[in-house]
PDB file of C-alpha atoms in Angstrom:
ATOM      1  CA  MET A   1     -20.032  -2.173  -7.209  1.00 76.00           C
ATOM      2  CA  ASP A   2     -18.802  -4.067  -4.122  1.00 72.00           C
ATOM      3  CA  ILE A   3     -15.195  -3.739  -2.937  1.00 66.00           C
ATOM      4  CA  CYS A   4     -14.210  -6.812  -0.921  1.00 60.00           C
ATOM      5  CA  GLY A   5     -11.099  -6.005   1.076  1.00 51.00           C
ATOM      6  CA  GLY A   6      -9.618  -3.503  -1.367  1.00 51.00           C
ATOM      7  CA  ALA A   7      -9.176   0.268  -1.268  1.00 55.00           C
ATOM      8  CA  LEU A   8     -10.446   2.968  -3.610  1.00 60.00           C
ATOM      9  CA  SER A   9     -10.063   6.723  -3.709  1.00 62.00           C
ATOM     10  CA  LYS A  10     -11.673   7.404  -7.111  1.00 70.00           C
ATOM     11  CA  VAL A  11     -14.279   5.729  -9.337  1.00 77.00           C
ATOM     12  CA  ASN A  12     -14.996   6.406 -13.011  1.00 82.00           C
ATOM     13  CA  LEU A  13     -18.458   5.494 -14.303  1.00 84.00           C
ATOM     14  CA  ARG A  14     -17.875   5.192 -18.051  1.00 81.00           C
ATOM     15  CA  VAL A  15     -21.132   5.566 -20.022  1.00 80.00           C
ATOM     16  CA  HIS A  16     -21.747   4.867 -23.712  1.00 81.00           C
ATOM     17  CA  VAL A  17     -25.026   6.134 -25.239  1.00 78.00           C
ATOM     18  CA  VAL A  18     -26.348   5.099 -28.653  1.00 71.00           C
ATOM     19  CA  ASP A  19     -29.517   5.850 -30.597  1.00 68.00           C
ATOM     20  CA  VAL A  20     -31.236   2.471 -31.028  1.00 61.00           C
ATOM     21  CA  ASP A  21     -32.976   2.492 -34.385  1.00 58.00           C
ATOM     22  CA  SER A  22     -34.581  -0.692 -35.629  1.00 45.00           C
ATOM     23  CA  ILE A  23     -34.824   0.642 -39.185  1.00 50.00           C
ATOM     24  CA  THR A  24     -31.366   2.124 -39.741  1.00 52.00           C
ATOM     25  CA  THR A  25     -27.932   1.595 -38.239  1.00 57.00           C
ATOM     26  CA  ASN A  26     -27.610   2.556 -34.575  1.00 58.00           C
ATOM     27  CA  ASP A  27     -25.841   5.911 -34.189  1.00 66.00           C
ATOM     28  CA  ASN A  28     -23.500   6.892 -31.370  1.00 70.00           C
ATOM     29  CA  LEU A  29     -24.833   9.762 -29.280  1.00 66.00           C
ATOM     30  CA  SER A  30     -22.032  10.345 -26.771  1.00 78.00           C
ATOM     31  CA  ASN A  31     -19.531   8.922 -24.277  1.00 84.00           C
ATOM     32  CA  PHE A  32     -19.152  10.104 -20.684  1.00 73.00           C
ATOM     33  CA  ASN A  33     -16.474   9.828 -17.992  1.00 81.00           C
ATOM     34  CA  CYS A  34     -18.175  10.344 -14.607  1.00 80.00           C
ATOM     35  CA  LEU A  35     -15.310  10.612 -12.125  1.00 76.00           C
ATOM     36  CA  PHE A  36     -16.099  10.507  -8.391  1.00 73.00           C
ATOM     37  CA  ASP A  37     -13.888  10.959  -5.322  1.00 74.00           C
ATOM     38  CA  ILE A  38     -14.578   8.650  -2.348  1.00 70.00           C
ATOM     39  CA  PRO A  39     -13.809  10.468   0.930  1.00 63.00           C
ATOM     40  CA  PRO A  40     -13.530   7.874   3.755  1.00 56.00           C
ATOM     41  CA  ARG A  41     -15.417  10.177   6.130  1.00 55.00           C
ATOM     42  CA  ASP A  42     -18.511  10.037   3.891  1.00 64.00           C
ATOM     43  CA  ILE A  43     -18.848   6.242   4.050  1.00 72.00           C
ATOM     44  CA  ALA A  44     -22.092   5.327   5.835  1.00 69.00           C
ATOM     45  CA  THR A  45     -22.315   2.363   8.205  1.00 64.00           C
ATOM     46  CA  ASN A  46     -24.977   0.570   6.104  1.00 69.00           C
ATOM     47  CA  ALA A  47     -27.328   1.009   3.140  1.00 77.00           C
ATOM     48  CA  GLN A  48     -30.205   2.215   5.319  1.00 67.00           C
ATOM     49  CA  SER A  49     -28.216   5.160   6.659  1.00 72.00           C
ATOM     50  CA  ALA A  50     -26.470   5.963   3.360  1.00 72.00           C
ATOM     51  CA  GLU A  51     -27.449   9.270   1.784  1.00 74.00           C
ATOM     52  CA  TRP A  52     -27.248  10.061  -1.910  1.00 78.00           C
ATOM     53  CA  GLY A  53     -24.740  12.744  -2.792  1.00 74.00           C
ATOM     54  CA  PRO A  54     -25.646  15.813  -4.853  1.00 74.00           C
ATOM     55  CA  SER A  55     -26.484  15.404  -8.509  1.00 75.00           C
ATOM     56  CA  ASN A  56     -23.508  15.937 -10.836  1.00 78.00           C
ATOM     57  CA  THR A  57     -23.668  17.131 -14.426  1.00 78.00           C
ATOM     58  CA  TRP A  58     -21.326  15.636 -17.035  1.00 69.00           C
ATOM     59  CA  THR A  59     -20.517  16.690 -20.577  1.00 76.00           C
ATOM     60  CA  PRO A  60     -19.680  14.067 -23.209  1.00 77.00           C
ATOM     61  CA  THR A  61     -16.383  13.242 -24.863  1.00 73.00           C
ATOM     62  CA  PRO A  62     -15.919  14.733 -27.428  1.00 74.00           C
ATOM     63  CA  THR A  63     -17.704  17.816 -26.130  1.00 73.00           C
ATOM     64  CA  ASN A  64     -21.272  18.475 -27.220  1.00 73.00           C
ATOM     65  CA  ASP A  65     -22.960  21.437 -25.511  1.00 70.00           C
ATOM     66  CA  LYS A  66     -26.445  20.078 -26.242  1.00 72.00           C
ATOM     67  CA  ILE A  67     -26.046  16.759 -24.386  1.00 81.00           C
ATOM     68  CA  ARG A  68     -25.774  16.301 -20.610  1.00 78.00           C
ATOM     69  CA  LEU A  69     -25.787  13.335 -18.225  1.00 82.00           C
ATOM     70  CA  PHE A  70     -26.800  13.588 -14.567  1.00 80.00           C
ATOM     71  CA  THR A  71     -25.542  11.161 -11.894  1.00 85.00           C
ATOM     72  CA  ARG A  72     -25.299  10.848  -8.133  1.00 84.00           C
ATOM     73  CA  MET A  73     -23.495   8.454  -5.787  1.00 82.00           C
ATOM     74  CA  ARG A  74     -23.626   6.976  -2.287  1.00 85.00           C
ATOM     75  CA  VAL A  75     -21.084   4.799  -0.435  1.00 78.00           C
ATOM     76  CA  TYR A  76     -21.662   2.492   2.530  1.00 79.00           C
ATOM     77  CA  GLN A  77     -20.082  -0.407   4.382  1.00 69.00           C
ATOM     78  CA  ILE A  78     -21.227  -3.986   3.818  1.00 69.00           C
ATOM     79  CA  PRO A  79     -20.892  -7.032   6.090  1.00 61.00           C
ATOM     80  CA  ALA A  80     -17.990  -9.368   5.360  1.00 52.00           C
ATOM     81  CA  SER A  81     -20.544 -12.116   4.694  1.00 49.00           C
ATOM     82  CA  ASP A  82     -21.532 -10.276   1.502  1.00 57.00           C
ATOM     83  CA  CYS A  83     -18.107 -11.248   0.170  1.00 52.00           C
ATOM     84  CA  ARG A  84     -18.831 -14.943   0.677  1.00 42.00           C
ATOM     85  CA  VAL A  85     -16.877 -17.762  -0.939  1.00 38.00           C
ATOM     86  CA  ASP A  86     -17.396 -21.496  -1.397  1.00 38.00           C
ATOM     87  CA  ASP A  87     -14.728 -23.535   0.439  1.00 37.00           C
ATOM     88  CA  ASN A  88     -14.989 -26.191  -2.275  1.00 36.00           C
ATOM     89  CA  LEU A  89     -13.501 -23.882  -4.892  1.00 32.00           C
ATOM     90  CA  SER A  90     -10.071 -24.803  -6.211  1.00 34.00           C
ATOM     91  CA  PRO A  91      -7.086 -22.427  -5.684  1.00 33.00           C
ATOM     92  CA  GLN A  92      -7.583 -21.129  -9.238  1.00 33.00           C
ATOM     93  CA  ALA A  93     -11.334 -20.606  -8.835  1.00 32.00           C
ATOM     94  CA  THR A  94     -12.994 -17.220  -8.885  1.00 31.00           C
ATOM     95  CA  ILE A  95     -13.959 -15.800  -5.489  1.00 28.00           C
ATOM     96  CA  THR A  96     -17.127 -13.838  -6.101  1.00 31.00           C
ATOM     97  CA  GLY A  97     -18.492 -11.006  -4.041  1.00 35.00           C
ATOM     98  CA  ALA A  98     -21.512  -9.155  -5.380  1.00 32.00           C
ATOM     99  CA  GLY A  99     -19.156  -7.090  -7.559  1.00 35.00           C
ATOM    100  CA  ASP A 100     -15.368  -7.530  -7.841  1.00 36.00           C
ATOM    101  CA  ARG A 101     -13.769 -10.953  -8.312  1.00 34.00           C
ATOM    102  CA  PHE A 102     -10.434 -12.351  -7.103  1.00 35.00           C
ATOM    103  CA  ARG A 103      -8.442 -15.416  -8.149  1.00 33.00           C
ATOM    104  CA  ASP A 104      -6.597 -17.104  -5.275  1.00 38.00           C
ATOM    105  CA  GLY A 105      -7.015 -19.729  -2.601  1.00 41.00           C
ATOM    106  CA  THR A 106      -8.517 -17.495   0.074  1.00 40.00           C
ATOM    107  CA  SER A 107     -10.694 -19.506   2.487  1.00 41.00           C
ATOM    108  CA  SER A 108     -14.120 -18.481   3.739  1.00 36.00           C
ATOM    109  CA  SER A 109     -12.659 -17.791   7.196  1.00 40.00           C
ATOM    110  CA  ALA A 110     -10.199 -15.329   5.667  1.00 40.00           C
ATOM    111  CA  VAL A 111     -12.932 -13.654   3.657  1.00 37.00           C
ATOM    112  CA  ALA A 112     -14.964 -13.277   6.851  1.00 37.00           C
ATOM    113  CA  ASN A 113     -12.212 -11.023   8.163  1.00 44.00           C
ATOM    114  CA  LEU A 114     -12.318  -8.655   5.187  1.00 43.00           C
ATOM    115  CA  ARG A 115     -13.049  -5.072   6.137  1.00 44.00           C
ATOM    116  CA  ALA A 116     -14.815  -2.390   4.162  1.00 41.00           C
ATOM    117  CA  THR A 117     -12.771   0.097   2.169  1.00 41.00           C
ATOM    118  CA  GLY A 118     -13.156   2.945   4.643  1.00 36.00           C
ATOM    119  CA  GLN A 119     -11.765   0.887   7.508  1.00 42.00           C
ATOM    120  CA  ASN A 120      -8.836  -0.415   5.479  1.00 48.00           C
ATOM    121  CA  GLU A 121      -7.740   3.128   4.768  1.00 73.00           C
ATOM    122  CA  PHE A 122      -6.803   3.646   8.419  1.00 88.00           C
ATOM    123  CA  ILE A 123      -3.868   1.276   8.656  1.00 93.00           C
ATOM    124  CA  ARG A 124      -0.347   1.019  10.009  1.00 96.00           C
ATOM    125  CA  ILE A 125       2.595  -0.597   8.243  1.00 97.00           C
ATOM    126  CA  ASP A 126       5.503  -1.885  10.334  1.00 98.00           C
ATOM    127  CA  VAL A 127       8.695  -2.769   8.467  1.00 98.00           C
ATOM    128  CA  GLU A 128      11.409  -4.529  10.441  1.00 98.00           C
ATOM    129  CA  LEU A 129      15.036  -4.526   9.366  1.00 98.00           C
ATOM    130  CA  VAL A 130      16.112  -8.018  10.401  1.00 98.00           C
ATOM    131  CA  GLN A 131      19.808  -8.423   9.619  1.00 98.00           C
ATOM    132  CA  LEU A 132      22.685  -7.074   7.554  1.00 98.00           C
ATOM    133  CA  LEU A 133      24.711  -9.893   5.981  1.00 97.00           C
ATOM    134  CA  ASN A 134      28.258  -8.805   5.146  1.00 96.00           C
ATOM    135  CA  PRO A 135      30.461 -11.812   6.019  1.00 95.00           C
ATOM    136  CA  GLN A 136      33.507 -10.464   4.169  1.00 94.00           C
ATOM    137  CA  GLY A 137      33.367  -7.113   5.959  1.00 94.00           C
ATOM    138  CA  VAL A 138      33.569  -5.008   2.801  1.00 94.00           C
ATOM    139  CA  ALA A 139      32.325  -1.579   1.746  1.00 92.00           C
ATOM    140  CA  GLN A 140      30.263  -0.733  -1.332  1.00 90.00           C
ATOM    141  CA  THR A 141      33.388  -0.732  -3.503  1.00 88.00           C
ATOM    142  CA  GLY A 142      34.252  -4.291  -2.505  1.00 90.00           C
ATOM    143  CA  LYS A 143      37.262  -3.214  -0.415  1.00 90.00           C
ATOM    144  CA  PRO A 144      37.483  -4.079   3.317  1.00 92.00           C
ATOM    145  CA  CYS A 145      35.860  -1.625   5.729  1.00 90.00           C
ATOM    146  CA  ASP A 146      38.873  -1.896   8.037  1.00 87.00           C
ATOM    147  CA  PRO A 147      42.156  -3.664   7.174  1.00 85.00           C
ATOM    148  CA  THR A 148      42.651  -4.699  10.796  1.00 86.00           C
ATOM    149  CA  GLY A 149      39.079  -5.185  12.043  1.00 88.00           C
ATOM    150  CA  ALA A 150      35.403  -5.408  11.160  1.00 94.00           C
ATOM    151  CA  CYS A 151      32.906  -2.853   9.871  1.00 94.00           C
ATOM    152  CA  ASP A 152      31.095  -0.309  12.046  1.00 95.00           C
ATOM    153  CA  PRO A 153      27.683  -0.206  10.303  1.00 96.00           C
ATOM    154  CA  PHE A 154      25.514   2.885  10.716  1.00 97.00           C
ATOM    155  CA  ILE A 155      22.037   2.583   9.186  1.00 98.00           C
ATOM    156  CA  THR A 156      19.549   5.290   8.202  1.00 98.00           C
ATOM    157  CA  ALA A 157      16.230   4.652   6.460  1.00 98.00           C
ATOM    158  CA  TYR A 158      13.085   6.201   5.011  1.00 97.00           C
ATOM    159  CA  LEU A 159       9.774   4.388   4.421  1.00 98.00           C
ATOM    160  CA  ASP A 160       8.618   5.891   1.123  1.00 97.00           C
ATOM    161  CA  ALA A 161       4.892   5.677   0.330  1.00 94.00           C
ATOM    162  CA  ASP A 162       4.852   8.772  -1.909  1.00 93.00           C
ATOM    163  CA  LYS A 163       7.163   7.807  -4.784  1.00 95.00           C
ATOM    164  CA  PRO A 164       8.266   4.237  -4.029  1.00 96.00           C
ATOM    165  CA  LEU A 165       9.444   3.509  -7.574  1.00 95.00           C
ATOM    166  CA  ALA A 166      11.407   6.739  -8.049  1.00 96.00           C
ATOM    167  CA  SER A 167      15.160   6.514  -8.501  1.00 95.00           C
ATOM    168  CA  TRP A 168      17.445   6.601  -5.455  1.00 96.00           C
ATOM    169  CA  PRO A 169      17.223   8.243  -2.958  1.00 95.00           C
ATOM    170  CA  GLY A 170      13.592   9.146  -3.703  1.00 96.00           C
ATOM    171  CA  PRO A 171      11.710  12.225  -2.411  1.00 96.00           C
ATOM    172  CA  LYS A 172      14.066  12.773   0.538  1.00 97.00           C
ATOM    173  CA  THR A 173      17.781  13.490   0.617  1.00 97.00           C
ATOM    174  CA  LEU A 174      20.097  11.198   2.597  1.00 96.00           C
ATOM    175  CA  PRO A 175      20.499  13.710   5.483  1.00 96.00           C
ATOM    176  CA  GLU A 176      16.698  13.541   5.924  1.00 97.00           C
ATOM    177  CA  PHE A 177      16.699   9.763   6.471  1.00 98.00           C
ATOM    178  CA  THR A 178      15.955   8.555  10.022  1.00 97.00           C
ATOM    179  CA  LYS A 179      18.734   7.051  12.154  1.00 97.00           C
ATOM    180  CA  VAL A 180      17.829   3.423  12.772  1.00 98.00           C
ATOM    181  CA  PHE A 181      20.833   1.413  13.978  1.00 98.00           C
ATOM    182  CA  LYS A 182      24.536   1.575  14.804  1.00 97.00           C
ATOM    183  CA  ALA A 183      27.033  -1.142  15.730  1.00 96.00           C
ATOM    184  CA  SER A 184      30.789  -1.363  16.263  1.00 94.00           C
ATOM    185  CA  ASN A 185      33.247  -3.949  14.977  1.00 94.00           C
ATOM    186  CA  THR A 186      30.456  -6.143  13.543  1.00 96.00           C
ATOM    187  CA  ASN A 187      30.138  -7.192   9.910  1.00 96.00           C
ATOM    188  CA  SER A 188      26.741  -8.920  10.006  1.00 97.00           C
ATOM    189  CA  PRO A 189      24.717  -7.468  12.876  1.00 98.00           C
ATOM    190  CA  ILE A 190      21.214  -8.550  13.828  1.00 98.00           C
ATOM    191  CA  ILE A 191      19.196  -5.325  13.609  1.00 98.00           C
ATOM    192  CA  ASN A 192      15.558  -6.027  14.621  1.00 97.00           C
ATOM    193  CA  LYS A 193      14.475  -2.374  14.355  1.00 98.00           C
ATOM    194  CA  ASN A 194      11.052  -1.217  13.141  1.00 98.00           C
ATOM    195  CA  ILE A 195      10.180   1.667  10.830  1.00 98.00           C
ATOM    196  CA  THR A 196       6.478   2.541  10.862  1.00 97.00           C
ATOM    197  CA  LYS A 197       4.114   4.312   8.466  1.00 96.00           C
ATOM    198  CA  THR A 198       0.543   5.291   9.398  1.00 94.00           C
ATOM    199  CA  ILE A 199      -2.050   5.821   6.659  1.00 92.00           C
ATOM    200  CA  CYS A 200      -4.878   8.110   7.813  1.00 90.00           C
ATOM    201  CA  GLY A 201      -7.881   8.235   5.511  1.00 80.00           C
ATOM    202  CA  GLY A 202      -5.951   7.434   2.350  1.00 79.00           C
ATOM    203  CA  SER A 203      -4.802   4.332   0.542  1.00 81.00           C
ATOM    204  CA  VAL A 204      -1.418   2.953  -0.404  1.00 88.00           C
ATOM    205  CA  ASN A 205      -0.287   0.333  -2.891  1.00 88.00           C
ATOM    206  CA  LYS A 206       3.477  -0.053  -3.020  1.00 94.00           C
ATOM    207  CA  LEU A 207       6.010   1.047  -0.403  1.00 97.00           C
ATOM    208  CA  ASN A 208       9.782   1.247  -0.493  1.00 98.00           C
ATOM    209  CA  LEU A 209      11.916   1.127   2.626  1.00 98.00           C
ATOM    210  CA  ARG A 210      14.985   2.977   1.388  1.00 98.00           C
ATOM    211  CA  VAL A 211      18.046   2.062   3.454  1.00 98.00           C
ATOM    212  CA  HIS A 212      21.495   3.693   3.499  1.00 97.00           C
ATOM    213  CA  VAL A 213      24.309   1.798   5.267  1.00 97.00           C
ATOM    214  CA  MET A 214      27.626   3.473   6.125  1.00 96.00           C
ATOM    215  CA  ASP A 215      30.817   2.290   7.773  1.00 94.00           C
ATOM    216  CA  SER A 216      31.051   4.754  10.667  1.00 89.00           C
ATOM    217  CA  ASP A 217      34.755   5.285  11.241  1.00 73.00           C
ATOM    218  CA  THR A 218      35.900   7.993  13.651  1.00 54.00           C
ATOM    219  CA  LEU A 219      39.481   7.857  12.380  1.00 56.00           C
ATOM    220  CA  SER A 220      38.836   8.229   8.662  1.00 58.00           C
ATOM    221  CA  HIS A 221      36.090   9.211   6.261  1.00 69.00           C
ATOM    222  CA  ASN A 222      32.830   7.261   6.513  1.00 78.00           C
ATOM    223  CA  ASP A 223      32.561   4.848   3.589  1.00 88.00           C
ATOM    224  CA  PRO A 224      29.255   3.640   2.122  1.00 93.00           C
ATOM    225  CA  ILE A 225      28.561  -0.050   2.657  1.00 95.00           C
ATOM    226  CA  GLY A 226      25.424  -0.161   0.556  1.00 95.00           C
ATOM    227  CA  ASP A 227      22.119   1.372  -0.512  1.00 96.00           C
ATOM    228  CA  PHE A 228      19.018  -0.812  -0.561  1.00 97.00           C
ATOM    229  CA  ALA A 229      15.446  -0.678  -1.868  1.00 97.00           C
ATOM    230  CA  CYS A 230      12.995  -2.872   0.065  1.00 98.00           C
ATOM    231  CA  VAL A 231       9.898  -2.716  -2.161  1.00 97.00           C
ATOM    232  CA  PHE A 232       6.610  -4.450  -1.374  1.00 96.00           C
ATOM    233  CA  ALA A 233       2.889  -4.121  -2.129  1.00 94.00           C
ATOM    234  CA  VAL A 234       0.086  -3.973   0.437  1.00 91.00           C
ATOM    235  CA  ASN A 235      -2.498  -6.742   0.016  1.00 88.00           C
ATOM    236  CA  TYR A 236      -5.645  -5.321   1.589  1.00 85.00           C
ATOM    237  CA  ARG A 237      -7.179  -8.769   1.962  1.00 85.00           C
ATOM    238  CA  LEU A 238      -4.386  -9.632   4.412  1.00 88.00           C
ATOM    239  CA  VAL A 239      -4.695  -6.541   6.613  1.00 91.00           C
ATOM    240  CA  ALA A 240      -5.115  -7.692  10.226  1.00 94.00           C
ATOM    241  CA  PRO A 241      -7.901  -6.152  12.341  1.00 92.00           C
ATOM    242  CA  ASP A 242      -5.379  -4.990  14.987  1.00 94.00           C
ATOM    243  CA  ILE A 243      -1.720  -5.268  15.985  1.00 95.00           C
ATOM    244  CA  SER A 244      -2.287  -8.199  18.349  1.00 95.00           C
ATOM    245  CA  SER A 245      -3.604 -10.404  15.537  1.00 94.00           C
ATOM    246  CA  SER A 246      -1.156  -9.245  12.852  1.00 95.00           C
ATOM    247  CA  ASP A 247       1.424 -11.654  11.455  1.00 95.00           C
ATOM    248  CA  TRP A 248       4.787 -10.765   9.960  1.00 97.00           C
ATOM    249  CA  MET A 249       5.225 -11.594   6.294  1.00 96.00           C
ATOM    250  CA  PRO A 250       8.130 -13.964   5.489  1.00 96.00           C
ATOM    251  CA  THR A 251      11.611 -12.449   5.712  1.00 97.00           C
ATOM    252  CA  GLN A 252      13.013 -11.421   2.332  1.00 96.00           C
ATOM    253  CA  ASP A 253      16.011  -9.634   0.833  1.00 97.00           C
ATOM    254  CA  CYS A 254      16.063  -5.980  -0.149  1.00 97.00           C
ATOM    255  CA  ILE A 255      17.375  -5.011  -3.575  1.00 96.00           C
ATOM    256  CA  ALA A 256      21.023  -3.947  -3.424  1.00 95.00           C
ATOM    257  CA  LEU A 257      21.785  -0.831  -5.506  1.00 94.00           C
ATOM    258  CA  ASN A 258      25.041  -0.075  -7.353  1.00 82.00           C
ATOM    259  CA  GLN A 259      27.156  -2.498  -5.365  1.00 79.00           C
ATOM    260  CA  LYS A 260      30.304  -4.431  -6.195  1.00 79.00           C
ATOM    261  CA  ASN A 261      29.859  -6.975  -3.412  1.00 79.00           C
ATOM    262  CA  ASP A 262      27.495  -9.664  -2.109  1.00 88.00           C
ATOM    263  CA  ILE A 263      26.095  -7.744   0.871  1.00 95.00           C
ATOM    264  CA  ARG A 264      22.486  -8.560   1.718  1.00 96.00           C
ATOM    265  CA  LEU A 265      19.909  -6.790   3.863  1.00 98.00           C
ATOM    266  CA  GLN A 266      16.847  -8.668   5.128  1.00 98.00           C
ATOM    267  CA  TYR A 267      13.453  -7.265   6.099  1.00 98.00           C
ATOM    268  CA  ARG A 268       9.865  -8.254   6.821  1.00 98.00           C
ATOM    269  CA  TYR A 269       6.621  -6.326   7.268  1.00 98.00           C
ATOM    270  CA  ARG A 270       3.079  -6.482   8.654  1.00 97.00           C
ATOM    271  CA  VAL A 271      -0.057  -4.374   8.080  1.00 95.00           C
ATOM    272  CA  TYR A 272      -2.993  -3.885  10.421  1.00 95.00           C
ATOM    273  CA  ASP A 273      -6.010  -1.665  11.012  1.00 93.00           C
ATOM    274  CA  ILE A 274      -5.912   1.150  13.557  1.00 93.00           C
ATOM    275  CA  PRO A 275      -8.782   3.083  15.148  1.00 91.00           C
ATOM    276  CA  GLN A 276      -9.618   6.324  13.376  1.00 87.00           C
ATOM    277  CA  SER A 277      -9.094   8.044  16.724  1.00 88.00           C
ATOM    278  CA  GLU A 278      -5.350   7.397  16.364  1.00 89.00           C
ATOM    279  CA  CYS A 279      -5.513   9.715  13.358  1.00 86.00           C
ATOM    280  CA  GLY A 280      -7.352  12.366  15.360  1.00 80.00           C
ATOM    281  CA  ILE A 281     -10.669  11.600  13.649  1.00 72.00           C
ATOM    282  CA  GLN A 282     -13.902  11.069  15.545  1.00 65.00           C
ATOM    283  CA  PHE A 283     -16.183   9.020  13.278  1.00 53.00           C
ATOM    284  CA  THR A 284     -19.932   9.630  13.651  1.00 56.00           C
ATOM    285  CA  PRO A 285     -22.268   7.336  11.665  1.00 54.00           C
ATOM    286  CA  LYS A 286     -24.681   9.227   9.415  1.00 51.00           C
ATOM    287  CA  ASN A 287     -27.711   7.638  11.109  1.00 52.00           C
ATOM    288  CA  GLN A 288     -26.924   9.355  14.412  1.00 48.00           C
TER     289      GLN A 288
END
């Protein structure tokens, strides 16, 4: 199996065994689930230097003590050219590597920049809060923040990669959110602040930048302006090789939660590879 620009942490080799009998009906012997972990540190630099792992023994489903299946596995990087694509394909055509297939309009130049799974698992995600849009200057209830002035927005946030689809506020409590931005007497401030998440040797699919916005008033109780969920998925085929070549995705709106107003919060994000050394890992190819 070839993985062209994706990320895997586990693989299940599903095996079906039958007794092929040309005289009578073929009988089922057994079914196997051969589940492997893929540690990024064990990925060899090429097929020549890749070593086979130890042999594993599997029992069938349903269990039969008299039947066993033995397997072993090796994992190695492949050149991006192995994930080649014909530029003449239409946007709905199938892009074919030696294994997995994708349907989109990716060009051959983009495919040439695909990295192997092990490299993609050392990435950094930058999420930028762009602007809070609250032209009416109201709180979460729909009432004005200040009868005689504008809001004083105070923003805290948490970039959730652990349970991004969990209900608000997610794995952390609001006091554990990070302070991101504060402004005075401004309803719709430009924020332009980054929240960063580094993935070291793992993989991530969806992320949720959870944002809590308060009206910070020193004279009265702080009133909530809004809670937001900024959910997005990482496309590993668009991971840049480094920060200097990374592009921001288009600006989009977060999802407003439990609000009785039209307040909007805008964000954008980018994803790029980082050296394993930034995760404190010194990578030594197996052929050395």
